Tab-separated table of C-alpha atoms in Angstrom:
chain	number	residue	atom	x	y	z
F	1	MET	CA	-20.202	16.888	-7.799
F	2	SER	CA	-17.021	16.438	-5.861
F	3	SER	CA	-17.469	15.498	-2.167
F	4	PHE	CA	-13.842	16.246	-1.272
F	5	LYS	CA	-13.240	19.907	-0.686
F	6	PRO	CA	-9.780	20.689	0.655
F	7	ILE	CA	-8.901	24.204	1.986
F	8	PRO	CA	-7.512	26.312	-0.815
F	9	LEU	CA	-3.872	26.206	0.490
F	10	PHE	CA	-3.960	22.383	0.366
F	11	SER	CA	-5.735	21.963	-2.900
F	12	GLY	CA	-2.704	21.356	-5.245
F	13	PRO	CA	-1.864	17.759	-6.161
F	14	MET	CA	1.757	17.914	-5.044
F	15	VAL	CA	0.759	19.606	-1.746
F	16	GLN	CA	-1.915	16.933	-1.193
F	17	SER	CA	0.644	14.202	-1.910
F	18	PHE	CA	3.401	15.775	0.302
F	19	MET	CA	1.085	16.358	3.234
F	20	ALA	CA	-0.057	12.702	3.203
F	21	SER	CA	3.594	11.526	3.645
F	22	PHE	CA	5.125	14.380	5.567
F	23	LYS	CA	6.045	13.023	9.028
F	24	SER	CA	5.365	15.762	11.528
F	25	LYS	CA	6.730	15.881	15.197
F	26	ALA	CA	3.248	14.836	16.330
F	27	ASP	CA	3.387	11.859	13.928
F	28	LYS	CA	6.830	10.779	15.197
F	29	SER	CA	5.861	11.300	18.844
F	30	TYR	CA	2.614	9.423	18.522
F	31	GLY	CA	4.273	6.550	16.575
F	32	LYS	CA	7.103	6.327	19.122
F	33	HIS	CA	4.783	6.049	22.217
F	34	LEU	CA	2.030	4.044	20.643
F	35	GLU	CA	1.654	0.783	22.585
F	36	GLY	CA	1.427	-2.366	20.645
F	37	GLU	CA	2.780	-5.833	20.020
F	38	TRP	CA	5.350	-6.678	17.379
F	39	ARG	CA	4.265	-9.779	15.643
F	40	SER	CA	6.418	-11.793	13.289
F	41	VAL	CA	4.258	-13.585	10.700
F	42	ARG	CA	5.548	-16.723	8.999
F	43	THR	CA	3.944	-17.638	5.740
F	44	LYS	CA	3.468	-21.111	4.123
F	45	LYS	CA	6.527	-20.772	1.979
F	46	GLY	CA	8.739	-19.580	4.803
F	47	VAL	CA	8.616	-15.806	4.225
F	48	THR	CA	8.629	-13.728	7.353
F	49	LEU	CA	6.706	-10.358	7.548
F	50	LEU	CA	6.579	-7.962	10.367
F	51	ALA	CA	3.320	-6.495	11.834
F	52	ARG	CA	2.553	-4.167	14.682
F	53	ILE	CA	-0.709	-4.930	16.535
F	54	HIS	CA	-2.731	-2.450	18.487
F	55	GLU	CA	-5.659	-3.744	20.418
F	56	VAL	CA	-8.437	-1.770	22.109
F	57	PRO	CA	-10.910	-3.065	24.775
F	58	SER	CA	-14.094	-4.372	23.245
F	59	PRO	CA	-13.275	-3.360	19.676
F	60	LYS	CA	-15.835	-2.674	16.991
F	61	GLY	CA	-13.652	-4.472	14.487
F	62	ILE	CA	-10.179	-4.969	13.114
F	63	VAL	CA	-8.640	-2.547	10.587
F	64	ILE	CA	-5.605	-3.972	8.741
F	65	LEU	CA	-3.385	-1.393	6.976
F	66	VAL	CA	-1.061	-1.932	4.037
F	67	HIS	CA	1.417	0.851	3.117
F	68	GLY	CA	2.638	1.852	-0.310
F	69	TRP	CA	5.901	1.247	-2.130
F	70	GLU	CA	8.951	2.509	-0.139
F	71	GLY	CA	6.623	3.360	2.680
F	72	SER	CA	6.235	1.372	5.875
F	73	ILE	CA	4.092	1.011	8.922
F	74	HIS	CA	5.777	4.172	10.140
F	75	SER	CA	4.584	6.305	7.162
F	76	SER	CA	2.665	9.387	8.152
F	77	TYR	CA	-0.620	8.308	6.429
F	78	ILE	CA	-0.444	4.920	8.270
F	79	ILE	CA	0.314	6.551	11.643
F	80	ARG	CA	-2.564	9.066	11.327
F	81	THR	CA	-5.012	6.459	10.169
F	82	THR	CA	-4.024	4.210	13.044
F	83	LYS	CA	-4.473	7.091	15.499
F	84	HIS	CA	-7.911	7.950	14.053
F	85	PHE	CA	-9.392	4.384	14.161
F	86	LEU	CA	-7.920	3.442	17.635
F	87	ALA	CA	-9.879	6.560	18.837
F	88	LYS	CA	-12.927	5.173	17.132
F	89	ASP	CA	-12.578	1.948	19.073
F	90	TYR	CA	-11.189	-0.222	16.337
F	91	SER	CA	-8.194	-2.404	16.810
F	92	VAL	CA	-5.584	-1.765	14.179
F	93	TYR	CA	-2.936	-4.055	12.632
F	94	ARG	CA	-0.195	-2.510	10.583
F	95	LEU	CA	1.677	-4.791	8.195
F	96	ASN	CA	5.059	-4.222	6.574
F	97	LEU	CA	5.556	-5.542	3.102
F	98	ARG	CA	8.808	-7.474	2.412
F	99	ASP	CA	11.869	-5.194	2.616
F	100	HIS	CA	9.927	-2.313	4.060
F	101	GLY	CA	10.204	-0.754	7.487
F	102	ASP	CA	13.713	-1.924	8.051
F	103	THR	CA	12.744	-5.659	7.585
F	104	HIS	CA	15.390	-6.349	4.854
F	105	HIS	CA	17.117	-8.921	7.079
F	106	LEU	CA	14.012	-11.108	7.447
F	107	ASN	CA	14.199	-12.613	3.965
F	108	GLU	CA	16.835	-13.330	1.363
F	109	GLY	CA	14.662	-12.595	-1.639
F	110	ILE	CA	14.037	-9.021	-2.836
F	111	PHE	CA	10.617	-7.419	-2.792
F	112	ASN	CA	8.726	-6.890	-5.959
F	113	GLY	CA	5.111	-6.030	-6.729
F	114	SER	CA	4.129	-9.561	-7.795
F	115	LEU	CA	4.384	-10.967	-4.254
F	116	LEU	CA	0.652	-11.387	-3.629
F	117	GLU	CA	0.872	-14.870	-2.050
F	118	GLU	CA	3.005	-13.990	0.964
F	119	THR	CA	1.060	-10.776	1.659
F	120	TYR	CA	-2.238	-12.698	1.542
F	121	ASP	CA	-0.873	-15.350	3.771
F	122	ALA	CA	0.217	-12.847	6.346
F	123	VAL	CA	-3.130	-11.037	6.324
F	124	LEU	CA	-4.853	-14.390	6.587
F	125	THR	CA	-2.788	-15.353	9.543
F	126	LEU	CA	-3.420	-11.987	11.302
F	127	ALA	CA	-7.189	-12.300	10.774
F	128	LYS	CA	-7.169	-15.942	12.008
F	129	SER	CA	-5.410	-14.745	15.200
F	130	VAL	CA	-8.481	-12.769	16.160
F	131	THR	CA	-10.120	-14.878	18.836
F	132	SER	CA	-13.714	-13.291	18.701
F	133	LYS	CA	-15.822	-13.016	15.507
F	134	LEU	CA	-15.070	-9.428	14.754
F	135	PRO	CA	-15.529	-7.731	11.282
F	136	VAL	CA	-12.157	-7.209	9.476
F	137	TYR	CA	-11.501	-4.279	7.240
F	138	LEU	CA	-8.539	-4.215	4.880
F	139	ALA	CA	-7.167	-0.877	3.667
F	140	GLY	CA	-4.204	-0.193	1.327
F	141	PHE	CA	-2.526	2.835	-0.196
F	142	SER	CA	-0.899	3.204	-3.678
F	143	LEU	CA	0.898	-0.133	-4.298
F	144	GLY	CA	-0.665	-1.345	-1.044
F	145	GLY	CA	-3.998	-0.546	-2.609
F	146	ASN	CA	-3.092	-2.742	-5.528
F	147	PHE	CA	-2.230	-5.482	-3.068
F	148	VAL	CA	-5.560	-5.043	-1.299
F	149	LEU	CA	-7.495	-5.335	-4.458
F	150	ARG	CA	-5.719	-8.503	-5.436
F	151	MET	CA	-6.342	-9.850	-1.900
F	152	ALA	CA	-10.007	-9.112	-2.413
F	153	GLY	CA	-9.874	-11.133	-5.578
F	154	LYS	CA	-7.966	-13.968	-4.028
F	155	HIS	CA	-10.330	-14.027	-0.992
F	156	SER	CA	-13.333	-14.221	-3.393
F	157	THR	CA	-12.025	-17.123	-5.328
F	158	SER	CA	-10.476	-19.119	-2.440
F	159	LYS	CA	-11.908	-22.144	-0.693
F	160	ALA	CA	-13.652	-21.515	2.611
F	161	ASP	CA	-10.711	-22.300	4.805
F	162	GLU	CA	-8.402	-20.009	2.774
F	163	LYS	CA	-10.677	-17.059	2.968
F	164	ILE	CA	-9.847	-14.159	5.314
F	165	PRO	CA	-12.205	-14.730	8.276
F	166	GLY	CA	-14.508	-11.879	9.020
F	167	LEU	CA	-13.541	-9.888	5.982
F	168	LYS	CA	-16.354	-7.310	5.533
F	169	HIS	CA	-14.841	-4.548	3.323
F	170	CYS	CA	-11.709	-3.726	1.336
F	171	PHE	CA	-10.495	-0.194	0.695
F	172	ALA	CA	-7.916	0.818	-1.951
F	173	PHE	CA	-6.776	4.462	-1.896
F	174	SER	CA	-4.946	5.792	-4.959
F	175	PRO	CA	-4.200	2.190	-6.129
F	176	ALA	CA	-1.941	1.350	-9.063
F	177	LEU	CA	-4.136	-0.495	-11.526
F	178	ASP	CA	-1.520	-0.525	-14.398
F	179	PRO	CA	1.924	-0.458	-12.766
F	180	LYS	CA	3.757	0.058	-16.073
F	181	ARG	CA	1.789	3.185	-16.814
F	182	ALA	CA	2.332	4.419	-13.174
F	183	THR	CA	6.037	3.880	-13.462
F	184	ILE	CA	6.119	5.881	-16.763
F	185	LYS	CA	4.139	8.732	-15.266
F	186	MET	CA	6.343	8.692	-12.130
F	187	ASP	CA	9.479	8.924	-14.283
F	188	GLU	CA	7.965	11.945	-16.103
F	189	HIS	CA	7.832	13.848	-12.831
F	190	PRO	CA	11.328	14.999	-11.832
F	191	PHE	CA	10.671	15.273	-8.016
F	192	LEU	CA	8.845	11.941	-7.839
F	193	ARG	CA	11.303	10.134	-10.073
F	194	LYS	CA	14.229	11.314	-7.884
F	195	TYR	CA	12.407	10.537	-4.551
F	196	PHE	CA	11.306	6.998	-5.435
F	197	LEU	CA	14.567	6.087	-7.270
F	198	ASN	CA	16.732	7.269	-4.357
F	199	SER	CA	14.569	5.454	-1.819
F	200	TRP	CA	14.655	2.295	-3.895
F	201	LYS	CA	18.397	2.475	-4.333
F	202	SER	CA	18.965	2.893	-0.522
F	203	SER	CA	16.693	-0.170	0.063
F	204	LEU	CA	18.786	-2.247	-2.396
F	205	VAL	CA	22.026	-1.135	-0.815
F	206	LYS	CA	20.697	-2.315	2.606
F	207	LYS	CA	19.835	-5.602	1.033
F	208	GLY	CA	23.217	-6.044	-0.496
F	209	GLN	CA	24.975	-5.219	2.805
F	210	LEU	CA	22.873	-7.824	4.624
F	211	PHE	CA	23.289	-10.557	1.867
F	212	PRO	CA	26.657	-9.753	0.105
F	213	HIS	CA	26.920	-13.365	-0.988
F	214	LEU	CA	23.690	-12.911	-3.045
F	215	TYR	CA	23.649	-9.325	-4.228
F	216	SER	CA	26.044	-6.749	-5.488
F	217	PHE	CA	24.621	-3.336	-6.237
F	218	HIS	CA	27.867	-1.431	-7.057
F	219	ASP	CA	26.416	-0.020	-10.363
F	220	LEU	CA	23.183	1.716	-9.111
F	221	ASP	CA	24.444	5.176	-9.892
F	222	LYS	CA	24.161	4.586	-13.583
F	223	TYR	CA	20.335	4.023	-13.443
F	224	GLN	CA	18.608	7.386	-13.713
F	225	SER	CA	14.971	6.328	-14.035
F	226	VAL	CA	12.751	3.964	-12.089
F	227	MET	CA	11.915	2.042	-15.349
F	228	ASP	CA	15.680	1.554	-16.016
F	229	LEU	CA	16.252	0.123	-12.629
F	230	THR	CA	13.120	-2.046	-12.873
F	231	GLU	CA	14.460	-3.557	-16.042
F	232	LYS	CA	17.829	-4.286	-14.394
F	233	MET	CA	16.059	-5.970	-11.344
F	234	VAL	CA	13.710	-7.931	-13.393
F	235	LYS	CA	16.510	-9.270	-15.746
F	236	GLU	CA	18.935	-10.092	-12.959
F	237	PHE	CA	16.914	-10.964	-9.935
F	238	SER	CA	13.446	-12.330	-10.959
F	239	GLN	CA	11.792	-15.242	-12.651
F	240	PHE	CA	10.178	-13.061	-15.240
F	241	ARG	CA	11.384	-13.094	-18.863
F	242	SER	CA	10.748	-9.481	-19.410
F	243	VAL	CA	9.774	-6.245	-17.687
F	244	ASP	CA	6.395	-6.468	-19.517
F	245	GLU	CA	5.763	-9.884	-18.129
F	246	TYR	CA	6.629	-8.646	-14.662
F	247	PHE	CA	4.273	-5.624	-14.833
F	248	LEU	CA	1.449	-7.841	-16.133
F	249	SER	CA	1.824	-10.053	-13.055
F	250	TYR	CA	0.166	-7.330	-10.994
F	251	THR	CA	-1.806	-5.304	-13.543
F	252	LEU	CA	-5.521	-5.359	-12.714
F	253	SER	CA	-7.539	-6.077	-15.811
F	254	ASP	CA	-11.412	-5.931	-16.466
F	255	LEU	CA	-11.519	-9.706	-16.074
F	256	PHE	CA	-9.823	-9.454	-12.687
F	257	PHE	CA	-12.351	-6.946	-11.309
F	258	LYS	CA	-15.181	-9.358	-12.199
F	259	THR	CA	-13.706	-11.891	-9.722
F	260	ILE	CA	-14.133	-9.671	-6.644
F	261	LYS	CA	-17.135	-10.758	-4.429
F	262	VAL	CA	-16.400	-8.858	-1.374
F	263	PRO	CA	-17.577	-5.160	-0.754
F	264	THR	CA	-14.748	-3.009	-2.053
F	265	THR	CA	-14.333	0.735	-2.219
F	266	ILE	CA	-11.718	2.389	-4.554
F	267	LEU	CA	-10.779	6.120	-4.203
F	268	THR	CA	-8.661	8.022	-6.585
F	269	SER	CA	-8.223	11.698	-7.750
F	270	MET	CA	-8.149	13.200	-11.224
F	271	ASP	CA	-4.987	15.185	-10.304
F	272	ASP	CA	-2.976	12.214	-9.029
F	273	PRO	CA	0.560	12.777	-10.146
F	274	VAL	CA	1.404	9.055	-10.270
F	275	ILE	CA	-1.799	7.110	-11.203
F	276	PRO	CA	-3.708	7.891	-14.416
F	277	TRP	CA	-7.283	8.485	-13.395
F	278	LYS	CA	-9.088	7.434	-16.548
F	279	GLU	CA	-8.189	3.818	-15.873
F	280	PHE	CA	-10.734	3.881	-13.052
F	281	THR	CA	-13.604	4.829	-15.440
F	282	GLU	CA	-13.006	1.554	-17.239
F	283	ILE	CA	-13.508	-0.699	-14.100
F	284	PRO	CA	-16.610	-2.789	-14.954
F	285	SER	CA	-19.694	-2.018	-12.939
F	286	SER	CA	-20.283	-4.401	-10.020
F	287	ALA	CA	-22.553	-4.712	-7.070
F	288	TYR	CA	-19.421	-5.278	-4.940
F	289	ILE	CA	-17.250	-2.373	-6.146
F	290	ASP	CA	-17.721	1.265	-5.471
F	291	VAL	CA	-15.335	3.500	-7.480
F	292	ILE	CA	-15.003	7.126	-6.277
F	293	ILE	CA	-13.124	9.515	-8.473
F	294	GLU	CA	-12.584	13.027	-6.897
F	295	ALA	CA	-11.351	16.131	-8.842
F	296	LYS	CA	-8.612	16.792	-6.235
F	297	GLY	CA	-6.701	14.792	-3.661
F	298	GLY	CA	-3.268	14.078	-5.163
F	299	HIS	CA	-1.669	10.762	-4.514
F	300	CYS	CA	-2.995	9.232	-1.244
F	301	GLY	CA	-3.634	12.738	-0.034
F	302	PHE	CA	-7.248	13.796	0.409
F	303	ILE	CA	-6.156	16.061	3.224
F	304	GLU	CA	-9.132	18.175	4.341
F	305	ASP	CA	-7.856	20.690	7.013
F	306	TRP	CA	-4.938	21.959	9.063
F	307	LYS	CA	-4.999	18.858	11.253
F	308	ARG	CA	-4.464	16.720	8.220
F	309	SER	CA	-7.758	14.890	8.624
F	310	SER	CA	-8.254	12.578	5.704
F	311	TYR	CA	-11.359	12.468	3.504
F	312	TYR	CA	-11.031	8.678	3.219
F	313	TRP	CA	-11.469	8.208	6.993
F	314	ARG	CA	-15.111	9.464	6.547
F	315	ILE	CA	-15.603	7.084	3.577
F	316	MET	CA	-14.307	4.134	5.642
F	317	GLU	CA	-16.433	4.992	8.630
F	318	LYS	CA	-19.563	5.260	6.411
F	319	LYS	CA	-18.858	1.841	4.809
F	320	MET	CA	-17.929	0.340	8.125
F	321	GLY	CA	-20.911	1.684	9.984
C-alpha cells in the first residue's frame, strides 16, 4: 500500500516534478529575507565550496541539505525544506556543489558527478564546526541524493577522525543509482532533455567567461543531448578514459550498499521520469538501509497539498524523532 497520496490535480509525474522545482513568489521572498551566515568552506585539496548557515536557538539537531544537478541552495525544494525544519527547531545548513548557485568563480576545475571527496570534506568541515554535540542529518535530492549515499558509505568506512561527527541519519530522495541509465532516460524525455541541456550549457558558458584561458565552449550549439555533451566533457576536460569509466565512478553497486553502516533512508517513485525505479528493488537488504518505493511522486516531488508540503518531510521527522 502506498503511503503517499497526492491530491488528484497533483498526481501526475511531471506535475509532481515541476511543483518540486517551481520557485513561487513565496519561495523567492522567503529565500531573500531568510537570515543566515554565508560560509566559504575550503577542502583539503584547496577546493572552495559555499554554504549558507541558518542557526536556531537551542536546536534539536543540524540538517545539512545537498541539492540536485543544475539546482542550488536557492532551489524551491531546498528553500521549502529549510523553512519547514527551521520551524521545527532544527538548524539548517545548505551546501552548494561546485559550479552551482553562481559559484563558478570559486574553482578553476569544472563540476562533474565523481567529485565525492570535496563534497564529503565540506560536509565534514560543516559538521565539525558545530560546537555542541548535536545530531547531524544529511539529506540530498537527485544527484545530491547520490552524493549523500556515497557520503554515507565513505563515513562508514573512514577512520574515527574522518567520520562526520554526530551523523545520525542520511536521506536520499530520488537519487540517481546508475547515472548512465538516468542520462539515457533524461534524453528520452524532450522537455527534460531541453531543460537540463540548456541549464548545463549556460553553466559552461559562465565557466568559460570566468576562465577563458582554460575553456572555450564555442561549439555547444552542436550538442543536442545530455549524453553527447557528457561525452565531449569527459573526453576534453576529465581524467577519465571513456564516458563509461566516468559514469562508473559514481554508479552505486550492490557491493557499495553493503558498505553503508549508518542509518539511511532512500525514497523514490515508480513514475519518476528520470530515475528507473526497478534499480531500487535490487538494493541488498540491510539493517541500516530503508528503501521506500512509492507509486507516485515524480522526481523529487512528493507534493501532498496546495501548500506544496512534501511527503518526505514526514519521513524525515519520523526517522529523526
